[in-house]
Amino acid sequence: MNQLDVRASLLNACDELQAYLQSEAPDPNDLETKTTTLRAALRALGGRSLLGLKIPLRWGGSQISDLDYFVYQEALARYSGTLAFIQTQHQTAAALIARGSSEFLKQKYLPYLSQGQILAGVSFSHLRRAGPPSLRAVPDESDYRLSGSVPWLSGYGLFQRAITAATLPNGQILLALLPFGETSQSWGGRLTFSQPMQLAAMDATNTVSAELHDWLLTAENVVDIRPAGWLAIRDQQNSLNPTPLILGSARAGLDVVQGIAQAGADAAVAESWTSLDRELGNCRAAILAAKAQPTPAEEQLHLRAWSLDVAQRCTYAAVIVSRGAANQRQNAAQRIYREVVVFSVSGQTTAVMAATLARLVR
């Protein structure tokens, strides 16, 4: 794809997104609390060809650049953190298949994932946990048998498939494509799920845990096999990946502050918006500059922590200027503040936690 094609893809994606958000998108509070509404919104994004932004053109996707995807993610998070989060799960699953080793899975799923005709999630955060692997895979001729648990998996009732990660005896990581529903195999394998967890935000995403009991994963459902330590390396190289969601939510918080300032509130409200708007713009510019070139891991961590810091303050400002109304669960300021809580710990590593804490006590 040449540069003009890339730019056209971005403009088309952002134009399509804005058209949807301005004319059809459900209320953000409904997206957070109603699974049926969230599912319909995902389907609507797929109908506008917005769920295959990291899928190659040959498979029906848009294949826009990382920087262009950043702008798209940020705009969506500004409207609804819940919708931005859950579609990111799907886009990540599609990208894993697209970059994986299975031509069979690419042909079978990518054209349908790009249009939202099939929806898929991901879960490999358990690889970040210390101690024995929570999910193991043992070779069985050309297939694999999986046993253990997947502690966090969002999208029950939304997604039809999920990609998770199991540790092989040699330490390599098996990326496995699973059905996202209770399933029993004729030879005794079972896949079961918990009830959706009661979380502080994004209830409609239906986050569950999964248990696999001697689950036979056939060779055709192997997305890829990655080296031992794959996720740690990926995390170190991509600390800035969550920042468009963080910055989009921060901007949503400032939208609340600006609206109240323009309604004739005390001058302090407008002054706070001006100061926070300036810092958010500076943080965003620094992150975009870092993403445009190779950036040391320590600098990425610094920018990740800064984005979380400014997002917390922007959304807290929205709560403060909303006064007592912010106590209502349906209040926009409260919803946005809770969304940033989710993004504060999503994809968190020990290094990210340390950088975030250092920023808080500086």
Short mmCIF file of C-alpha atoms in Angstrom, two decimals:
data_model
loop_
_atom_site.label_atom_id
_atom_site.label_comp_id
_atom_site.label_asym_id
_atom_site.label_seq_id
_atom_site.Cartn_x
_atom_site.Cartn_y
_atom_site.Cartn_z
CA MET A 1 0.00 0.00 0.00
CA ASN A 2 1.48 3.39 -0.97
CA GLN A 3 1.34 6.47 1.26
CA LEU A 4 -1.68 7.94 -0.55
CA ASP A 5 -3.57 4.69 -0.08
CA VAL A 6 -2.65 4.65 3.63
CA ARG A 7 -3.85 8.22 4.10
CA ALA A 8 -7.08 7.47 2.22
CA SER A 9 -7.66 4.45 4.47
CA LEU A 10 -7.26 6.61 7.57
CA LEU A 11 -9.54 9.33 6.26
CA ASN A 12 -12.14 6.77 5.29
CA ALA A 13 -11.89 5.06 8.68
CA CYS A 14 -12.13 8.30 10.65
CA ASP A 15 -14.90 9.68 8.44
CA GLU A 16 -16.86 6.46 8.82
CA LEU A 17 -16.31 6.48 12.58
CA GLN A 18 -17.41 10.10 12.98
CA ALA A 19 -20.48 9.49 10.82
CA TYR A 20 -21.43 6.55 13.03
CA LEU A 21 -20.77 8.34 16.32
CA GLN A 22 -22.72 11.42 15.27
CA SER A 23 -25.74 9.68 13.77
CA GLU A 24 -26.18 6.12 14.99
CA ALA A 25 -24.06 5.30 18.02
CA PRO A 26 -25.95 4.42 21.20
CA ASP A 27 -25.60 6.46 24.37
CA PRO A 28 -22.19 5.76 25.99
CA ASN A 29 -23.87 4.82 29.27
CA ASP A 30 -25.90 2.14 27.48
CA LEU A 31 -22.74 0.85 25.83
CA GLU A 32 -21.21 0.43 29.27
CA THR A 33 -24.13 -1.37 30.88
CA LYS A 34 -26.09 -3.25 28.18
CA THR A 35 -24.45 -6.17 26.42
CA THR A 36 -27.04 -6.25 23.63
CA THR A 37 -26.36 -2.58 22.88
CA LEU A 38 -22.62 -3.13 22.88
CA ARG A 39 -22.97 -6.13 20.56
CA ALA A 40 -25.07 -4.09 18.13
CA ALA A 41 -22.45 -1.33 18.16
CA LEU A 42 -19.70 -3.82 17.35
CA ARG A 43 -21.75 -5.15 14.45
CA ALA A 44 -22.31 -1.59 13.25
CA LEU A 45 -18.57 -0.91 13.24
CA GLY A 46 -18.07 -4.10 11.28
CA GLY A 47 -20.73 -3.06 8.79
CA ARG A 48 -18.71 0.09 8.16
CA SER A 49 -15.51 -1.96 7.64
CA LEU A 50 -14.01 -0.61 10.86
CA LEU A 51 -13.12 -3.90 12.55
CA GLY A 52 -10.34 -4.94 10.19
CA LEU A 53 -8.03 -1.96 10.46
CA LYS A 54 -4.99 -4.19 11.12
CA ILE A 55 -5.99 -6.89 8.63
CA PRO A 56 -4.14 -6.95 5.26
CA LEU A 57 -5.99 -5.77 2.16
CA ARG A 58 -5.90 -9.23 0.60
CA TRP A 59 -8.09 -10.49 3.44
CA GLY A 60 -10.60 -7.65 3.26
CA GLY A 61 -9.02 -5.36 5.85
CA SER A 62 -7.76 -1.78 5.69
CA GLN A 63 -4.17 -2.34 6.93
CA ILE A 64 -3.73 1.22 8.17
CA SER A 65 -0.50 2.25 9.88
CA ASP A 66 0.09 2.16 13.62
CA LEU A 67 -0.02 5.95 13.85
CA ASP A 68 -3.29 6.12 11.92
CA TYR A 69 -4.76 3.38 14.11
CA PHE A 70 -3.74 5.48 17.11
CA VAL A 71 -5.89 8.38 15.89
CA TYR A 72 -8.85 6.05 15.31
CA GLN A 73 -8.57 4.43 18.74
CA GLU A 74 -8.29 7.80 20.45
CA ALA A 75 -11.41 9.15 18.76
CA LEU A 76 -13.43 6.07 19.68
CA ALA A 77 -12.29 6.14 23.32
CA ARG A 78 -13.29 9.79 23.53
CA TYR A 79 -16.86 8.71 22.78
CA SER A 80 -16.99 5.44 24.72
CA GLY A 81 -14.19 3.73 26.59
CA THR A 82 -16.23 0.53 26.71
CA LEU A 83 -16.72 0.31 22.95
CA ALA A 84 -13.09 1.28 22.35
CA PHE A 85 -11.88 -1.41 24.76
CA ILE A 86 -13.99 -4.26 23.41
CA GLN A 87 -13.28 -3.52 19.74
CA THR A 88 -9.57 -3.42 20.59
CA GLN A 89 -9.90 -7.01 21.80
CA HIS A 90 -11.37 -7.96 18.43
CA GLN A 91 -8.80 -6.00 16.40
CA THR A 92 -6.01 -7.64 18.41
CA ALA A 93 -7.39 -11.12 17.76
CA ALA A 94 -7.62 -10.37 14.05
CA ALA A 95 -4.06 -9.03 13.98
CA LEU A 96 -2.74 -12.15 15.74
CA ILE A 97 -4.32 -14.37 13.11
CA ALA A 98 -3.09 -12.11 10.30
CA ARG A 99 0.48 -12.27 11.63
CA GLY A 100 0.28 -15.93 12.58
CA SER A 101 1.53 -19.00 10.77
CA SER A 102 -1.82 -20.54 9.81
CA GLU A 103 -2.95 -19.79 6.26
CA PHE A 104 -5.99 -21.93 6.99
CA LEU A 105 -7.15 -19.63 9.81
CA LYS A 106 -6.42 -16.53 7.76
CA GLN A 107 -8.59 -17.76 4.93
CA LYS A 108 -11.33 -19.05 7.23
CA TYR A 109 -11.66 -16.06 9.56
CA LEU A 110 -10.04 -12.82 8.39
CA PRO A 111 -12.62 -11.79 5.75
CA TYR A 112 -15.38 -12.28 8.33
CA LEU A 113 -13.52 -10.69 11.24
CA SER A 114 -12.92 -7.55 9.18
CA GLN A 115 -16.67 -7.10 8.64
CA GLY A 116 -17.74 -8.10 12.15
CA GLN A 117 -19.57 -11.17 10.86
CA ILE A 118 -17.46 -13.14 13.33
CA LEU A 119 -16.30 -11.44 16.54
CA ALA A 120 -13.29 -12.61 18.55
CA GLY A 121 -11.53 -11.75 21.78
CA VAL A 122 -8.12 -12.33 23.32
CA SER A 123 -6.65 -13.22 26.68
CA PHE A 124 -2.99 -13.67 27.48
CA SER A 125 -2.55 -11.40 30.50
CA HIS A 126 -2.07 -14.52 32.65
CA LEU A 127 1.38 -14.86 31.07
CA ARG A 128 2.43 -11.81 33.09
CA ARG A 129 1.75 -13.59 36.39
CA ALA A 130 4.62 -15.02 38.39
CA GLY A 131 4.66 -18.69 39.30
CA PRO A 132 3.60 -21.82 37.42
CA PRO A 133 1.64 -21.29 34.18
CA SER A 134 -2.12 -21.11 34.71
CA LEU A 135 -2.75 -22.76 31.34
CA ARG A 136 -0.55 -25.53 29.95
CA ALA A 137 -0.44 -27.25 26.57
CA VAL A 138 0.97 -30.73 25.96
CA PRO A 139 1.65 -32.03 22.43
CA ASP A 140 -0.55 -34.94 21.33
CA GLU A 141 0.81 -36.07 17.95
CA SER A 142 0.01 -33.08 15.68
CA ASP A 143 -2.53 -31.67 18.16
CA TYR A 144 -2.35 -30.34 21.73
CA ARG A 145 -4.16 -30.94 25.00
CA LEU A 146 -4.83 -27.87 27.13
CA SER A 147 -5.56 -27.85 30.85
CA GLY A 148 -5.79 -25.01 33.33
CA SER A 149 -7.47 -21.64 33.64
CA VAL A 150 -7.75 -18.31 31.83
CA PRO A 151 -8.36 -15.81 34.66
CA TRP A 152 -9.54 -12.81 32.58
CA LEU A 153 -11.44 -12.99 29.30
CA SER A 154 -13.76 -10.21 28.14
CA GLY A 155 -16.60 -10.61 25.67
CA TYR A 156 -18.76 -13.52 26.86
CA GLY A 157 -21.98 -13.30 24.87
CA LEU A 158 -20.32 -10.85 22.48
CA PHE A 159 -17.59 -12.88 20.81
CA GLN A 160 -17.89 -16.25 19.10
CA ARG A 161 -14.17 -17.05 19.31
CA ALA A 162 -11.25 -16.23 21.59
CA ILE A 163 -7.49 -16.52 21.31
CA THR A 164 -5.62 -17.46 24.46
CA ALA A 165 -2.08 -18.46 25.34
CA ALA A 166 -0.88 -21.75 26.81
CA THR A 167 2.64 -22.65 27.89
CA LEU A 168 4.27 -25.67 26.27
CA PRO A 169 6.67 -27.99 28.17
CA ASN A 170 9.67 -26.29 26.51
CA GLY A 171 8.45 -22.85 27.59
CA GLN A 172 7.20 -21.77 24.18
CA ILE A 173 3.80 -20.08 23.96
CA LEU A 174 0.96 -21.67 22.03
CA LEU A 175 -1.66 -19.23 20.75
CA ALA A 176 -4.89 -21.19 20.60
CA LEU A 177 -8.22 -20.35 18.96
CA LEU A 178 -11.14 -21.49 21.10
CA PRO A 179 -14.92 -21.36 20.90
CA PHE A 180 -16.21 -18.69 23.29
CA GLY A 181 -18.98 -20.74 24.86
CA GLU A 182 -19.52 -23.78 27.08
CA THR A 183 -18.32 -26.79 25.09
CA SER A 184 -17.84 -30.49 25.78
CA GLN A 185 -15.85 -32.76 23.50
CA SER A 186 -16.88 -36.34 22.83
CA TRP A 187 -13.61 -37.66 24.27
CA GLY A 188 -14.07 -35.81 27.57
CA GLY A 189 -12.50 -32.41 26.99
CA ARG A 190 -14.42 -29.49 28.49
CA LEU A 191 -14.38 -25.72 28.23
CA THR A 192 -16.36 -23.89 30.92
CA PHE A 193 -16.83 -20.27 31.95
CA SER A 194 -17.64 -18.41 35.14
CA GLN A 195 -20.47 -15.95 35.55
CA PRO A 196 -19.56 -12.42 34.38
CA MET A 197 -17.53 -10.60 37.01
CA GLN A 198 -18.92 -7.58 38.84
CA LEU A 199 -16.42 -4.90 37.90
CA ALA A 200 -16.20 -1.18 38.62
CA ALA A 201 -16.71 -0.28 34.95
CA MET A 202 -17.56 -1.69 31.54
CA ASP A 203 -20.09 -4.24 32.81
CA ALA A 204 -21.41 -4.90 29.31
CA THR A 205 -18.10 -6.45 28.25
CA ASN A 206 -18.98 -9.54 30.32
CA THR A 207 -15.53 -10.40 31.64
CA VAL A 208 -15.28 -14.02 32.79
CA SER A 209 -12.73 -16.66 33.68
CA ALA A 210 -12.41 -19.93 31.76
CA GLU A 211 -11.45 -23.46 32.74
CA LEU A 212 -10.07 -25.98 30.28
CA HIS A 213 -10.15 -29.67 31.20
CA ASP A 214 -8.11 -31.90 28.86
CA TRP A 215 -9.22 -29.74 25.94
CA LEU A 216 -8.07 -31.15 22.59
CA LEU A 217 -6.86 -28.32 20.38
CA THR A 218 -6.55 -29.59 16.84
CA ALA A 219 -3.62 -28.42 14.73
CA GLU A 220 -5.91 -26.34 12.51
CA ASN A 221 -6.82 -24.14 15.50
CA VAL A 222 -3.22 -23.24 16.34
CA VAL A 223 -2.82 -19.54 15.58
CA ASP A 224 0.93 -19.57 16.15
CA ILE A 225 3.72 -20.73 18.44
CA ARG A 226 5.82 -17.96 19.94
CA PRO A 227 9.17 -18.12 21.78
CA ALA A 228 9.39 -18.36 25.56
CA GLY A 229 9.15 -14.89 27.03
CA TRP A 230 7.24 -13.63 23.99
CA LEU A 231 4.81 -11.43 25.94
CA ALA A 232 7.52 -9.86 28.12
CA ILE A 233 9.40 -8.81 24.99
CA ARG A 234 6.20 -7.56 23.37
CA ASP A 235 5.29 -5.55 26.46
CA GLN A 236 8.74 -3.96 26.67
CA GLN A 237 8.64 -2.90 23.03
CA ASN A 238 5.05 -1.66 23.06
CA SER A 239 4.47 0.20 26.32
CA LEU A 240 2.70 2.96 24.38
CA ASN A 241 0.09 0.72 22.75
CA PRO A 242 -2.68 1.52 25.30
CA THR A 243 -2.08 5.28 25.22
CA PRO A 244 -4.66 6.20 22.55
CA LEU A 245 -7.40 4.78 24.77
CA ILE A 246 -5.99 6.64 27.77
CA LEU A 247 -5.69 9.93 25.91
CA GLY A 248 -9.12 9.57 24.34
CA SER A 249 -10.69 9.14 27.77
CA ALA A 250 -8.70 12.10 29.08
CA ARG A 251 -10.09 14.23 26.26
CA ALA A 252 -13.60 13.03 27.12
CA GLY A 253 -13.05 14.27 30.67
CA LEU A 254 -11.95 17.65 29.38
CA ASP A 255 -15.02 17.79 27.14
CA VAL A 256 -17.11 17.70 30.32
CA VAL A 257 -15.02 20.45 31.91
CA GLN A 258 -15.21 22.59 28.79
CA GLY A 259 -18.96 22.20 28.52
CA ILE A 260 -19.45 23.40 32.08
CA ALA A 261 -17.00 26.26 31.56
CA GLN A 262 -18.89 27.41 28.48
CA ALA A 263 -22.15 27.29 30.40
CA GLY A 264 -20.90 30.17 32.53
CA ALA A 265 -19.29 28.45 35.48
CA ASP A 266 -16.74 30.07 37.77
CA ALA A 267 -13.57 31.27 36.05
CA ALA A 268 -11.60 28.55 37.85
CA VAL A 269 -13.30 25.94 35.67
CA ALA A 270 -12.11 27.58 32.45
CA GLU A 271 -8.64 28.07 33.89
CA SER A 272 -8.38 24.41 34.84
CA TRP A 273 -9.49 23.38 31.34
CA THR A 274 -6.86 25.61 29.74
CA SER A 275 -4.06 24.19 31.89
CA LEU A 276 -5.08 20.55 31.51
CA ASP A 277 -5.75 20.95 27.79
CA ARG A 278 -2.23 22.29 27.31
CA GLU A 279 -0.64 19.43 29.22
CA LEU A 280 -2.74 16.80 27.48
CA GLY A 281 -1.71 18.24 24.12
CA ASN A 282 1.95 18.18 25.12
CA CYS A 283 1.70 14.59 26.33
CA ARG A 284 -0.04 13.50 23.15
CA ALA A 285 2.56 15.20 20.96
CA ALA A 286 5.39 13.52 22.86
CA ILE A 287 3.76 10.10 22.51
CA LEU A 288 3.13 10.52 18.79
CA ALA A 289 6.75 11.59 18.31
CA ALA A 290 7.93 8.53 20.21
CA LYS A 291 5.74 6.21 18.14
CA ALA A 292 7.13 7.65 14.93
CA GLN A 293 10.66 6.46 15.66
CA PRO A 294 12.54 3.86 17.72
CA THR A 295 12.21 4.93 21.36
CA PRO A 296 14.02 3.44 24.38
CA ALA A 297 11.88 1.35 26.71
CA GLU A 298 12.49 3.71 29.65
CA GLU A 299 11.20 6.69 27.69
CA GLN A 300 8.12 4.72 26.65
CA LEU A 301 7.44 3.91 30.30
CA HIS A 302 7.82 7.57 31.24
CA LEU A 303 5.29 8.59 28.58
CA ARG A 304 2.87 5.81 29.56
CA ALA A 305 2.97 7.00 33.18
CA TRP A 306 2.50 10.62 32.11
CA SER A 307 -0.54 9.72 30.02
CA LEU A 308 -2.12 7.93 32.99
CA ASP A 309 -1.31 10.81 35.32
CA VAL A 310 -2.83 13.48 33.09
CA ALA A 311 -5.84 11.26 32.27
CA GLN A 312 -6.58 10.76 35.95
CA ARG A 313 -6.43 14.51 36.54
CA CYS A 314 -8.54 15.36 33.48
CA THR A 315 -11.26 12.92 34.45
CA TYR A 316 -11.07 13.86 38.12
CA ALA A 317 -11.56 17.48 37.06
CA ALA A 318 -14.71 16.36 35.23
CA VAL A 319 -15.98 14.81 38.47
CA ILE A 320 -15.17 17.93 40.50
CA VAL A 321 -16.90 20.39 38.17
CA SER A 322 -19.92 18.08 37.89
CA ARG A 323 -20.42 18.48 41.64
CA GLY A 324 -22.88 16.19 43.40
CA ALA A 325 -24.32 14.93 40.12
CA ALA A 326 -21.08 12.98 39.62
CA ASN A 327 -22.29 10.58 42.32
CA GLN A 328 -24.93 9.27 39.94
CA ARG A 329 -23.80 6.16 38.11
CA GLN A 330 -25.24 7.42 34.82
CA ASN A 331 -23.33 10.70 35.07
CA ALA A 332 -20.85 11.13 32.21
CA ALA A 333 -18.03 12.31 34.48
CA GLN A 334 -18.28 9.24 36.70
CA ARG A 335 -18.38 6.86 33.74
CA ILE A 336 -15.33 8.46 32.13
CA TYR A 337 -13.43 8.45 35.44
CA ARG A 338 -14.15 4.74 35.89
CA GLU A 339 -13.06 4.00 32.33
CA VAL A 340 -9.67 5.52 33.09
CA VAL A 341 -9.43 3.26 36.14
CA VAL A 342 -9.75 0.29 33.77
CA PHE A 343 -7.16 1.66 31.35
CA SER A 344 -4.80 2.40 34.27
CA VAL A 345 -4.30 -1.31 34.93
CA SER A 346 -4.96 -2.83 31.50
CA GLY A 347 -1.83 -4.50 30.18
CA GLN A 348 0.02 -3.49 33.32
CA THR A 349 3.49 -4.91 33.85
CA THR A 350 5.72 -4.54 36.90
CA ALA A 351 7.71 -1.90 35.01
CA VAL A 352 4.56 0.05 34.10
CA MET A 353 3.36 -0.09 37.70
CA ALA A 354 6.72 1.19 38.97
CA ALA A 355 6.75 4.04 36.45
CA THR A 356 3.16 4.97 37.33
CA LEU A 357 3.89 5.01 41.05
CA ALA A 358 7.06 7.04 40.52
CA ARG A 359 5.01 9.61 38.67
CA LEU A 360 2.50 9.79 41.52
CA VAL A 361 5.11 10.44 44.21
CA ARG A 362 7.48 12.68 42.24
#
